[in-house]
C-alpha cells in the first residue's frame, strides 16, 4: 500500500520535512496548512520539490468549521474553500481534509450538514478536488465516523467521502468492526496513529500523546484489517501529533515512522519480512573507556571478582571473565554517539538462533547492519546499531564466545583471585535520550522481535523517569530502557549492567573482601522494610550490613539486589532472584537513585 506521513509529525522547515519523508521512503505526505504558510517556497516550488523527491502531496489539511452552519456563515466558508481549492491546484494536491465542525455556530442538523457538504463537494469537483470528511472525536455534533458516514451517504456526491483516523475511532471504542459497513470506495483517506491509554481529555490526548503504530495501547492492526475489509486501497498515512517528535531530528523521526508502518504491514501479512530470530542470552558486553578511566574500570572489575582472561594482540582491548560473564574492556577511547569518551556500555553481544536472518530482517526494517568488526566478534556476527548508538552484536547461538578473535590468553595467575559468585548477565539498563525513547522501543520490538513490558514511571532526585523494558520471547535477554519523563528533566542517561548470583549474601561478603565500592543504602529504608514486609529481623539486618535492597512481587517472588558506585555513566547491579521473581526491582529505583546522588554529592 502507498505510505504517507503528515508534515505535522516531523520537526523542521517544510523543506526539511519533505526531504526526511522522501529519504525514509514515504510515497506521499499530508501537507499541513501551517507548514505551507510558514514556508518561503511558493506553492509551485513546493509542488516541484515534492515531485523531484518522488513524493505525492496526497492530502491538504485541515479545513475547519464549514458544515451545518447558518447560510451566511456557510457562504463565507465556501469563499474560503474556493481560495483553498485554487491553492491546492497550484500544489497539485487533490484531496482536502474537512474536519467535523467544532465551532459554537455549528447546528445539530444532519440534513443541513449533508446539504452544505454536497455544495462544497460540487465546487471542489469543479476544481478536480475531492473532500475527505473526518469526524473529530471532539467534534461538536459529529464525533464518530459512522455519524460522518451517514451524512456523506445522505449528501451523495462522488467528490465527497470519508477520512478515517484510527485515533478518533480507537479513543472512543476498542472495537472498530463497525467500519466494515462503510463501502471502501467512499473512504478517501486513512490516517493512522497509536496512543497510550490515558484518562485524559480527548483533545489533549490527541494533540500531545499520539505515537506511531505499535508504540501505544491501540490495536492498529485490528483497525487496518477492518479498513482493508471494506476494499479500501488508498494510502496509509501517519498523522501523529507528539510533543517529543516535534522537536526530534526529522530524519530520525521519518525512519522511525516508516519502520512502524513496515512492521504494521508485516503484521497484517501485507509486506513479508524475514521473521525475527530468537535471542539466546548474552555472549558478552563491551565497556568503552578512555585513557583516564581505563585503570578505574579495571580496578572496579577486579573488585567485583572478574579476572583478566585475554588481551588483544594489537588493540588496547581486554577480555574479563567471571562465571559465564564476559566483558570486553575497550580502551581505544572511541567517542560515543552522543559525544564524550567516558565509560559506558558500548556494545551488547547477544546470541541469536540465526544472525543472518536477523540481518535480513534488520535491512527490511531500515536498520541495515554495520560492516563487521571481526576483531571483536568473529566473522559470523552481525552488528546492528540501536537508536542511542549502542552497538548490538548478534552472534551464533552455539558460539561459546570463543569467537572473540585476535586475543592472546593471559596465563592464569598462580594464586587466582577468588571470584564473587557472579554467574551470568541478568539484564542491562540503557538510559535513552528523551527524543529516542519511542524509537528505541520500536527498534527492539520490530527489528529484534522483543516484547514490550509494562510502562513505568520512576521517581528520582533528578526528576521523573519513564521506564519500559523489552525482553526476548524466551526471556533470556532483557533490556530496561529509561528516559526522563519530560523535556528539561535532566537526562539521567545512566546505564547499568545487572549480574546474577545464586546467593546475594555470599556475594556481598566476597565483594566486601575484594574492596568493591558498594552503594550505601539509607537506614530509613531498612526501618521501613521492618515495618511493612514479612522479613525476619536477622535477614533485614544482614541486608542493612551489605546495602542490599529487596522487592517482592504478587506471586511470592523476591528480588535481592545491590548496586556499586558508578563508573562514568555505568554502574553494576548484583541480583538474586528467588521464587520466580520476574521484575527488575523498579520499586526500589527511587532509593538507589537517591543514594547514588547523595554519594556523588559528597
Ligand atoms: Mg453524534
Ligand atoms: Mg486526523
Coordinates of C-alpha atoms and ligand atoms in Angstrom, one line a residue:
X1 CA 0.0 0.0 0.0
X2 CA 1.1 3.6 -0.5
X3 CA 2.7 5.1 2.5
X4 CA 2.3 8.7 3.7
X5 CA 3.2 10.9 6.6
X6 CA 1.7 14.2 7.8
X7 CA 4.1 17.1 7.7
X8 CA 3.0 17.9 11.3
X9 CA 4.5 14.7 12.6
X10 CA 8.0 16.0 11.8
X11 CA 10.0 18.9 13.1
X12 CA 11.9 21.4 11.0
X13 CA 11.0 23.5 8.0
X14 CA 8.7 22.2 5.2
X15 CA 11.7 21.5 3.0
X16 CA 13.5 19.5 5.8
X17 CA 10.3 17.6 6.4
X18 CA 9.8 16.7 2.7
X19 CA 13.4 15.6 2.4
X20 CA 13.2 13.5 5.6
X21 CA 10.0 11.8 4.4
X22 CA 11.5 11.1 1.0
X23 CA 14.7 9.7 2.4
X24 CA 12.8 7.4 4.7
X25 CA 10.9 6.0 1.6
X26 CA 7.5 7.5 2.0
X27 CA 5.4 7.8 -1.2
X28 CA 3.5 10.8 -0.1
X29 CA 2.8 13.5 2.5
X30 CA -0.2 15.2 4.1
X31 CA 0.6 18.8 3.8
X32 CA -0.4 21.0 6.8
X33 CA -1.6 24.5 6.1
X34 CA 0.7 25.9 8.8
X35 CA 3.7 24.3 7.1
X36 CA 2.7 25.9 3.8
X37 CA 2.1 29.3 5.3
X38 CA 5.4 29.3 7.1
X39 CA 7.4 28.2 4.1
X40 CA 9.4 30.7 2.0
X41 CA 8.7 28.4 -1.0
X42 CA 5.8 29.2 -3.4
X43 CA 3.1 26.6 -3.9
X44 CA 4.6 25.9 -7.4
X45 CA 8.0 25.4 -5.9
X46 CA 6.7 23.1 -3.2
X47 CA 5.0 21.0 -5.9
X48 CA 8.1 20.7 -8.0
X49 CA 10.3 19.9 -4.9
X50 CA 7.9 17.2 -3.9
X51 CA 7.9 15.8 -7.4
X52 CA 11.7 15.9 -7.5
X53 CA 11.8 13.9 -4.3
X54 CA 9.3 11.4 -5.6
X55 CA 6.6 12.4 -3.1
X56 CA 2.9 13.0 -3.8
X57 CA 1.0 15.6 -1.9
X58 CA -1.8 13.2 -1.1
X59 CA -3.8 15.4 1.2
X60 CA -4.0 19.1 2.2
X61 CA -5.3 19.9 5.6
X62 CA -7.1 21.0 7.8
X63 CA -10.2 22.8 6.6
X64 CA -12.3 23.5 9.6
X65 CA -15.8 24.5 10.6
X66 CA -17.6 24.7 7.3
X67 CA -20.7 22.5 7.6
X68 CA -24.0 22.7 9.5
X69 CA -23.8 26.5 9.6
X70 CA -26.3 29.3 9.2
X71 CA -26.4 30.3 5.5
X72 CA -24.3 33.4 5.6
X73 CA -21.5 31.7 7.6
X74 CA -21.6 28.8 5.1
X75 CA -21.2 31.2 2.2
X76 CA -18.2 32.7 3.9
X77 CA -16.8 29.2 4.3
X78 CA -17.4 28.5 0.6
X79 CA -15.4 31.6 -0.3
X80 CA -12.6 30.3 1.9
X81 CA -12.9 26.9 0.2
X82 CA -12.6 28.3 -3.3
X83 CA -9.3 30.0 -2.3
X84 CA -8.1 26.7 -0.8
X85 CA -9.0 24.8 -4.0
X86 CA -7.1 27.2 -6.2
X87 CA -4.1 26.9 -3.8
X88 CA -4.4 23.1 -4.0
X89 CA -4.4 23.2 -7.8
X90 CA -1.1 25.1 -7.6
X91 CA 0.3 22.5 -5.2
X92 CA -1.0 19.6 -7.2
X93 CA -2.9 18.3 -4.2
X94 CA -6.2 16.6 -5.0
X95 CA -7.8 15.7 -1.6
X96 CA -8.9 18.2 1.1
X97 CA -9.5 17.1 4.6
X98 CA -12.5 18.7 6.1
X99 CA -12.9 18.2 9.9
X100 CA -16.3 18.0 11.5
X101 CA -17.4 21.3 12.9
X102 CA -16.2 22.2 16.4
X103 CA -17.4 25.8 16.4
X104 CA -20.2 27.3 18.6
X105 CA -22.1 28.2 15.5
X106 CA -22.5 24.6 14.3
X107 CA -26.0 23.3 14.4
X108 CA -27.2 19.8 15.3
X109 CA -28.7 19.2 11.9
X110 CA -27.5 16.3 9.8
X111 CA -29.7 17.3 6.8
X112 CA -28.1 20.7 6.7
X113 CA -24.6 19.3 7.1
X114 CA -25.3 16.9 4.2
X115 CA -26.7 19.7 2.0
X116 CA -23.8 22.1 2.7
X117 CA -21.1 19.3 2.3
X118 CA -22.8 18.4 -1.1
X119 CA -22.4 22.1 -2.2
X120 CA -18.8 22.1 -1.0
X121 CA -18.2 18.9 -3.0
X122 CA -19.7 20.4 -6.1
X123 CA -17.4 23.3 -6.0
X124 CA -14.4 21.0 -5.2
X125 CA -15.3 18.8 -8.2
X126 CA -15.1 21.8 -10.4
X127 CA -11.5 22.2 -9.3
X128 CA -10.8 18.5 -9.7
X129 CA -10.6 18.1 -5.9
X130 CA -12.2 15.6 -3.5
X131 CA -13.4 16.2 0.0
X132 CA -12.5 13.8 2.8
X133 CA -14.7 14.4 5.7
X134 CA -13.3 13.5 9.1
X135 CA -15.3 13.1 12.4
X136 CA -13.0 14.6 15.1
X137 CA -13.5 12.8 18.4
X138 CA -14.2 16.3 19.9
X139 CA -16.5 17.5 17.1
X140 CA -19.4 19.5 18.4
X141 CA -22.1 17.2 17.0
X142 CA -20.3 14.8 14.6
X143 CA -17.7 13.0 16.6
X144 CA -17.9 9.4 15.2
X145 CA -17.1 8.1 11.8
X146 CA -20.4 6.3 11.4
X147 CA -22.2 9.5 12.0
X148 CA -20.0 11.2 9.4
X149 CA -20.7 8.4 7.0
X150 CA -24.5 8.8 7.4
X151 CA -24.1 12.5 6.5
X152 CA -21.8 11.6 3.5
X153 CA -24.3 9.0 2.3
X154 CA -27.1 11.5 2.5
X155 CA -25.1 14.1 0.6
X156 CA -24.4 11.5 -2.1
X157 CA -21.8 13.3 -4.2
X158 CA -18.9 11.5 -5.9
X159 CA -16.4 14.1 -4.7
X160 CA -17.4 13.6 -1.0
X161 CA -16.0 10.7 1.0
X162 CA -14.7 9.9 4.4
X163 CA -11.4 10.3 6.2
X164 CA -10.8 7.7 8.8
X165 CA -8.4 8.3 11.6
X166 CA -7.5 5.5 14.0
X167 CA -7.1 7.8 16.9
X168 CA -10.7 9.1 16.7
X169 CA -12.1 5.6 16.3
X170 CA -9.9 3.8 18.9
X171 CA -10.0 6.6 21.5
X172 CA -13.8 6.1 21.7
X173 CA -14.1 2.4 21.4
X174 CA -11.9 -0.6 21.3
X175 CA -13.9 -2.5 18.6
X176 CA -13.5 -0.9 15.1
X177 CA -15.6 -3.6 13.3
X178 CA -18.4 -1.1 12.5
X179 CA -16.1 0.4 9.8
X180 CA -16.9 -2.7 7.7
X181 CA -20.3 -1.2 7.0
X182 CA -18.7 1.6 5.0
X183 CA -18.1 1.0 1.3
X184 CA -14.3 1.1 0.6
X185 CA -14.7 3.4 -2.4
X186 CA -16.2 6.1 -0.1
X187 CA -13.2 6.0 2.2
X188 CA -11.0 8.6 0.6
X189 CA -8.1 8.6 3.1
X190 CA -6.9 6.7 6.2
X191 CA -4.8 8.2 8.9
X192 CA -3.0 6.1 11.5
X193 CA -1.9 7.0 15.0
X194 CA -1.4 4.9 18.1
X195 CA -1.6 6.4 21.6
X196 CA -1.1 5.2 25.1
X197 CA -4.3 4.5 27.0
X198 CA -4.8 7.7 29.1
X199 CA -7.5 9.1 31.2
X200 CA -7.2 12.4 29.6
X201 CA -9.2 15.0 27.8
X202 CA -9.5 13.6 24.3
X203 CA -8.2 16.8 22.5
X204 CA -5.2 17.0 24.8
X205 CA -4.6 13.3 24.4
X206 CA -4.8 13.6 20.6
X207 CA -2.6 16.7 20.2
X208 CA 0.2 15.7 22.6
X209 CA 0.3 11.9 23.0
X210 CA -0.1 10.3 19.7
X211 CA 2.6 7.9 18.7
X212 CA 3.4 5.6 15.8
X213 CA 1.7 2.3 15.4
X214 CA 2.8 -0.4 17.8
X215 CA 4.0 2.1 20.4
X216 CA 0.8 2.8 22.3
X217 CA -2.2 0.9 23.6
X218 CA -4.4 0.8 20.5
X219 CA -4.9 -2.2 18.2
X220 CA -3.8 -0.6 14.9
X221 CA -3.5 -4.0 13.1
X222 CA -7.1 -4.7 14.0
X223 CA -8.2 -1.2 12.8
X224 CA -6.3 -1.5 9.5
X225 CA -7.7 -5.0 9.0
X226 CA -11.3 -3.6 9.2
X227 CA -10.3 -0.8 6.8
X228 CA -8.9 -3.3 4.3
X229 CA -12.1 -5.4 4.6
X230 CA -14.0 -2.5 3.1
X231 CA -11.9 -2.7 0.0
X232 CA -10.0 0.5 0.7
X233 CA -6.7 0.5 -1.2
X234 CA -5.6 4.2 -0.7
X235 CA -2.6 5.3 1.3
X236 CA -1.9 4.5 4.9
X237 CA -0.8 7.9 6.4
X238 CA 0.8 8.5 9.7
X239 CA -0.8 11.6 11.4
X240 CA 1.0 11.8 14.7
X241 CA 0.9 14.8 16.9
X242 CA 3.6 14.3 19.6
X243 CA 5.4 16.8 21.7
X244 CA 8.7 14.9 21.5
X245 CA 8.7 14.1 17.8
X246 CA 8.0 17.7 17.0
X247 CA 11.4 18.6 18.4
X248 CA 13.4 15.5 17.4
X249 CA 15.6 15.3 14.3
X250 CA 13.1 14.9 11.4
X251 CA 15.3 12.4 9.6
X252 CA 15.3 10.1 12.6
X253 CA 11.6 10.5 13.1
X254 CA 10.8 9.8 9.5
X255 CA 12.8 6.5 9.5
X256 CA 11.2 5.6 12.9
X257 CA 7.8 6.3 11.4
X258 CA 8.4 4.3 8.3
X259 CA 9.7 1.4 10.4
X260 CA 6.4 1.4 12.4
X261 CA 4.5 1.3 9.1
X262 CA 6.6 -1.5 7.7
X263 CA 6.1 -3.5 11.0
X264 CA 2.4 -2.9 10.9
X265 CA 2.1 -4.1 7.3
X266 CA 4.2 -7.1 8.2
X267 CA 1.8 -8.0 11.0
X268 CA -1.1 -7.8 8.5
X269 CA 0.6 -10.0 6.0
X270 CA 0.9 -7.2 3.5
X271 CA 4.6 -7.0 3.4
X272 CA 6.5 -10.1 4.5
X273 CA 9.9 -9.7 6.2
X274 CA 12.2 -12.4 7.5
X275 CA 10.9 -13.4 11.0
X276 CA 13.0 -12.4 14.0
X277 CA 15.5 -14.9 15.2
X278 CA 15.2 -15.9 18.8
X279 CA 17.8 -14.4 21.1
X280 CA 19.6 -16.9 23.4
X281 CA 21.2 -14.8 26.0
X282 CA 24.3 -12.7 26.4
X283 CA 27.6 -13.6 24.7
X284 CA 29.4 -10.6 26.1
X285 CA 29.2 -6.9 26.8
X286 CA 31.7 -4.3 25.8
X287 CA 32.6 -1.4 28.1
X288 CA 34.2 1.5 26.3
X289 CA 36.7 3.5 28.4
X290 CA 39.3 6.1 27.7
X291 CA 42.9 6.5 28.9
X292 CA 41.9 8.2 32.0
X293 CA 39.1 5.9 33.1
X294 CA 40.7 2.6 32.0
X295 CA 42.6 2.0 35.3
X296 CA 39.5 2.7 37.4
X297 CA 37.4 0.4 35.2
X298 CA 40.0 -2.4 35.6
X299 CA 40.1 -1.8 39.3
X300 CA 36.3 -2.0 39.6
X301 CA 36.1 -5.2 37.6
X302 CA 38.7 -6.7 39.8
X303 CA 36.9 -5.7 42.9
X304 CA 33.8 -7.4 41.5
X305 CA 35.6 -10.7 41.2
X306 CA 36.4 -10.5 37.5
X307 CA 39.7 -11.8 36.1
X308 CA 41.5 -10.6 33.1
X309 CA 41.4 -13.5 30.7
X310 CA 42.9 -12.3 27.5
X311 CA 44.4 -9.2 25.8
X312 CA 44.0 -8.2 22.2
X313 CA 47.2 -8.6 20.2
X314 CA 47.0 -5.1 18.6
X315 CA 44.5 -3.0 20.3
X316 CA 44.1 -1.9 24.0
X317 CA 41.2 -4.2 24.5
X318 CA 41.0 -6.8 27.3
X319 CA 38.6 -9.7 28.0
X320 CA 37.5 -10.1 31.6
X321 CA 35.6 -13.1 32.8
X322 CA 33.6 -14.4 35.8
X323 CA 31.2 -17.4 35.6
X324 CA 29.6 -17.1 32.2
X325 CA 30.0 -13.4 32.1
X326 CA 32.4 -11.9 29.6
X327 CA 33.2 -8.3 29.5
X328 CA 35.4 -6.6 26.9
X329 CA 37.1 -3.5 28.3
X330 CA 37.8 -1.4 25.2
X331 CA 40.3 1.4 25.9
X332 CA 40.6 2.7 22.4
X333 CA 38.9 5.9 23.5
X334 CA 36.3 5.9 20.8
X335 CA 33.7 8.7 21.2
X336 CA 30.2 7.7 22.0
X337 CA 27.3 8.6 19.7
X338 CA 26.4 11.5 22.0
X339 CA 30.0 12.7 22.2
X340 CA 32.4 12.0 25.0
X341 CA 34.7 9.1 25.6
X342 CA 33.8 8.3 29.2
X343 CA 33.0 4.8 30.5
X344 CA 29.8 3.3 29.1
X345 CA 28.3 0.1 27.7
X346 CA 29.2 0.5 24.1
X347 CA 28.2 -2.9 22.7
X348 CA 25.9 -5.8 23.7
X349 CA 26.7 -9.1 22.1
X350 CA 23.6 -11.4 22.0
X351 CA 23.4 -15.0 20.9
X352 CA 21.0 -15.4 18.1
X353 CA 19.5 -18.5 16.5
X354 CA 20.1 -17.0 13.1
X355 CA 22.2 -13.9 12.8
X356 CA 21.9 -13.9 9.0
X357 CA 18.2 -13.8 9.2
X358 CA 18.4 -11.1 11.8
X359 CA 20.5 -9.1 9.4
X360 CA 18.0 -9.6 6.5
X361 CA 15.1 -8.6 8.8
X362 CA 17.0 -5.5 10.0
X363 CA 17.6 -4.4 6.4
X364 CA 13.9 -4.9 5.7
X365 CA 13.1 -2.6 8.6
X366 CA 15.5 0.1 7.7
X367 CA 18.2 -0.8 10.2
X368 CA 20.9 -2.0 8.0
X369 CA 23.8 -3.9 9.7
X370 CA 27.1 -2.1 10.0
X371 CA 30.2 -3.6 8.3
X372 CA 31.6 -6.0 10.8
X373 CA 34.4 -5.6 13.3
X374 CA 35.7 -9.1 13.2
X375 CA 38.4 -8.2 15.6
X376 CA 35.8 -8.2 18.2
X377 CA 33.2 -10.9 17.4
X378 CA 34.4 -13.1 14.6
X379 CA 33.0 -13.3 11.1
X380 CA 29.7 -14.9 11.8
X381 CA 28.4 -12.0 13.8
X382 CA 26.1 -9.2 12.6
X383 CA 26.3 -5.7 14.0
X384 CA 23.2 -3.5 14.4
X385 CA 23.1 -0.1 15.9
X386 CA 20.3 0.8 18.4
X387 CA 18.8 4.3 18.2
X388 CA 21.0 5.6 21.1
X389 CA 24.1 4.4 19.2
X390 CA 24.7 1.3 21.3
X391 CA 26.1 -1.5 19.1
X392 CA 24.2 -4.8 19.1
X393 CA 26.3 -7.7 18.0
X394 CA 24.4 -10.8 17.1
X395 CA 26.5 -14.0 17.2
X396 CA 25.6 -17.6 16.5
X397 CA 23.7 -19.2 19.4
X398 CA 26.2 -22.1 19.5
X399 CA 29.0 -19.7 20.0
X400 CA 30.7 -20.0 23.3
X401 CA 32.2 -16.7 23.0
X402 CA 35.4 -18.2 21.7
X403 CA 34.6 -16.2 18.7
X404 CA 36.5 -13.3 20.1
X405 CA 39.4 -13.3 17.8
X406 CA 42.8 -11.8 17.8
X407 CA 43.1 -12.2 21.6
X408 CA 46.1 -13.7 23.4
X409 CA 45.0 -15.5 26.5
X410 CA 46.7 -14.4 29.7
X411 CA 48.3 -17.2 31.8
X412 CA 46.2 -18.0 34.8
X413 CA 47.8 -16.4 37.9
X414 CA 49.4 -18.9 40.2
X415 CA 47.2 -17.9 43.0
X416 CA 43.9 -16.9 41.2
X417 CA 41.8 -14.3 42.8
X418 CA 38.6 -15.6 44.3
X419 CA 35.6 -14.6 42.2
X420 CA 32.4 -13.2 43.8
X421 CA 30.0 -15.8 42.7
X422 CA 28.6 -13.8 39.8
X423 CA 27.3 -16.3 37.2
X424 CA 25.6 -14.5 34.3
X425 CA 24.2 -11.3 33.0
X426 CA 20.6 -10.8 34.3
X427 CA 19.7 -7.6 32.3
X428 CA 21.0 -4.3 31.1
X429 CA 19.6 -0.9 31.5
X430 CA 20.2 1.7 28.8
X431 CA 19.3 5.3 29.6
X432 CA 17.9 6.9 26.5
X433 CA 17.7 10.5 25.3
X434 CA 14.1 11.6 25.6
X435 CA 13.7 12.0 21.9
X436 CA 14.9 8.5 21.1
X437 CA 12.8 6.6 23.7
X438 CA 9.8 5.6 21.4
X439 CA 12.2 4.9 18.6
X440 CA 14.2 2.6 20.8
X441 CA 11.1 0.7 21.9
X442 CA 10.0 0.2 18.4
X443 CA 13.5 -0.8 17.3
X444 CA 13.8 -3.6 19.9
X445 CA 10.3 -4.7 19.3
X446 CA 10.2 -4.7 15.5
X447 CA 13.8 -5.4 14.4
X448 CA 14.7 -7.9 17.2
X449 CA 11.3 -9.3 17.8
X450 CA 11.4 -8.4 21.5
X451 CA 8.3 -7.9 23.7
X452 CA 7.4 -4.7 25.4
X453 CA 6.7 -4.9 29.1
X454 CA 4.5 -2.5 31.1
X455 CA 5.5 1.1 31.1
X456 CA 6.5 2.6 34.5
X457 CA 7.1 5.9 36.0
X458 CA 10.1 6.0 38.4
X459 CA 10.9 8.7 40.8
X460 CA 14.5 10.0 41.1
X461 CA 16.1 13.1 42.6
X462 CA 16.8 14.4 39.1
X463 CA 13.1 14.1 38.1
X464 CA 10.6 11.6 36.9
X465 CA 11.9 8.9 34.7
X466 CA 10.0 6.7 32.2
X467 CA 10.9 3.1 32.2
X468 CA 9.9 0.3 29.9
X469 CA 11.7 -2.9 29.4
X470 CA 11.9 -5.2 26.4
X471 CA 12.5 -8.9 26.6
X472 CA 13.2 -11.7 24.1
X473 CA 10.3 -14.2 23.8
X474 CA 12.5 -16.8 25.5
X475 CA 13.0 -14.4 28.4
X476 CA 16.8 -14.9 28.1
X477 CA 17.5 -11.3 27.1
X478 CA 16.0 -8.3 29.0
X479 CA 16.9 -4.7 28.4
X480 CA 15.4 -1.9 30.5
X481 CA 15.0 1.4 28.7
X482 CA 14.7 4.6 30.7
X483 CA 14.4 8.3 29.8
X484 CA 13.4 11.5 31.5
X485 CA 9.7 11.8 31.5
X486 CA 9.6 15.4 30.5
X487 CA 11.8 17.6 28.4
X488 CA 14.0 19.7 30.6
X489 CA 14.3 16.9 33.2
X490 CA 18.0 16.2 33.4
X491 CA 18.7 13.1 31.4
X492 CA 20.0 10.5 33.8
X493 CA 21.4 8.8 30.7
X494 CA 22.6 6.1 33.1
X495 CA 23.3 2.5 32.2
X496 CA 23.6 -0.5 34.4
X497 CA 24.8 -4.0 34.0
X498 CA 22.9 -6.4 36.3
X499 CA 24.8 -9.5 37.1
X500 CA 23.1 -12.5 38.7
X501 CA 24.3 -14.6 41.6
X502 CA 22.9 -17.6 43.5
X503 CA 23.5 -16.2 47.0
X504 CA 23.5 -12.4 47.3
X505 CA 24.8 -12.5 50.9
X506 CA 27.8 -14.7 50.0
X507 CA 28.4 -12.5 47.0
X508 CA 28.1 -9.3 49.2
X509 CA 30.7 -10.7 51.6
X510 CA 33.0 -11.6 48.8
X511 CA 32.6 -8.1 47.3
X512 CA 33.4 -6.6 50.6
X513 CA 36.6 -8.7 50.9
X514 CA 37.6 -7.7 47.4
X515 CA 37.0 -4.0 48.2
X516 CA 34.1 -3.4 45.8
X517 CA 32.6 0.1 46.2
X518 CA 29.0 -0.8 47.2
X519 CA 26.4 1.9 47.2
X520 CA 25.3 2.5 50.8
X521 CA 21.5 2.4 51.4
X522 CA 19.9 4.8 54.0
X523 CA 18.9 3.3 57.3
X524 CA 15.4 4.6 56.8
X525 CA 14.9 2.1 54.0
X526 CA 15.5 -0.9 56.4
X527 CA 13.3 0.6 59.1
X528 CA 10.5 0.9 56.5
X529 CA 11.2 -2.7 55.5
X530 CA 10.9 -3.9 59.0
X531 CA 7.6 -2.2 59.4
X532 CA 6.0 -3.3 56.2
X533 CA 7.4 -6.6 54.9
X534 CA 7.3 -10.0 56.4
X535 CA 11.0 -10.4 56.6
X536 CA 12.9 -11.8 59.6
X537 CA 14.8 -9.1 61.6
X538 CA 18.1 -11.1 61.1
X539 CA 17.6 -11.0 57.3
X540 CA 16.9 -7.3 57.4
X541 CA 20.0 -6.7 59.5
X542 CA 22.1 -8.7 57.0
X543 CA 20.7 -6.6 54.2
X544 CA 21.5 -3.4 56.0
X545 CA 25.0 -4.6 56.6
X546 CA 25.6 -5.1 52.9
X547 CA 23.5 -2.4 51.3
X548 CA 21.1 -5.0 49.9
X549 CA 17.6 -3.9 48.7
X550 CA 14.7 -6.2 48.2
X551 CA 11.5 -6.2 46.2
X552 CA 8.6 -8.8 46.4
X553 CA 6.1 -9.4 43.6
X554 CA 2.5 -10.5 43.9
X555 CA 3.3 -14.1 43.2
X556 CA 5.6 -14.5 46.1
X557 CA 8.9 -14.0 44.2
X558 CA 11.6 -11.9 45.8
X559 CA 14.5 -9.9 44.3
X560 CA 17.6 -9.1 46.4
X561 CA 19.8 -6.6 44.8
X562 CA 22.7 -4.1 45.4
X563 CA 24.5 -1.5 43.4
X564 CA 28.0 -0.4 43.0
X565 CA 29.3 3.1 42.7
X566 CA 29.2 4.4 39.2
X567 CA 31.9 4.3 36.6
X568 CA 31.0 7.3 34.4
X569 CA 27.5 6.6 33.1
X570 CA 27.8 2.9 34.1
X571 CA 27.0 1.1 37.4
X572 CA 26.8 -2.5 38.2
X573 CA 23.9 -4.2 40.0
X574 CA 24.1 -7.6 41.6
X575 CA 20.8 -9.5 41.7
X576 CA 19.5 -12.7 43.2
X577 CA 16.0 -13.9 42.1
X578 CA 14.1 -16.1 44.5
X579 CA 10.8 -17.9 43.9
X580 CA 10.4 -16.9 40.2
X581 CA 10.6 -13.1 40.7
X582 CA 10.3 -11.6 37.2
X583 CA 10.6 -7.9 37.6
X584 CA 13.6 -5.6 37.6
X585 CA 13.3 -4.1 41.1
X586 CA 11.7 -0.9 39.8
X587 CA 10.0 -0.3 43.2
X588 CA 13.4 0.5 44.7
X589 CA 14.6 2.8 41.9
X590 CA 14.0 5.9 43.9
X591 CA 16.1 4.5 46.8
X592 CA 19.2 3.7 45.0
X593 CA 19.0 6.7 42.6
X594 CA 18.8 9.0 45.7
X595 CA 21.7 7.1 47.3
X596 CA 23.8 7.5 44.2
X597 CA 23.1 11.2 44.1
X598 CA 24.0 11.5 47.8
X599 CA 27.2 9.7 47.2
X600 CA 28.1 11.9 44.2
X601 CA 27.4 15.0 46.2
X602 CA 30.0 14.0 48.8
Ligands
LIG1 MG1 -23.0 12.0 17.1
LIG2 MG1 -6.9 13.1 11.6

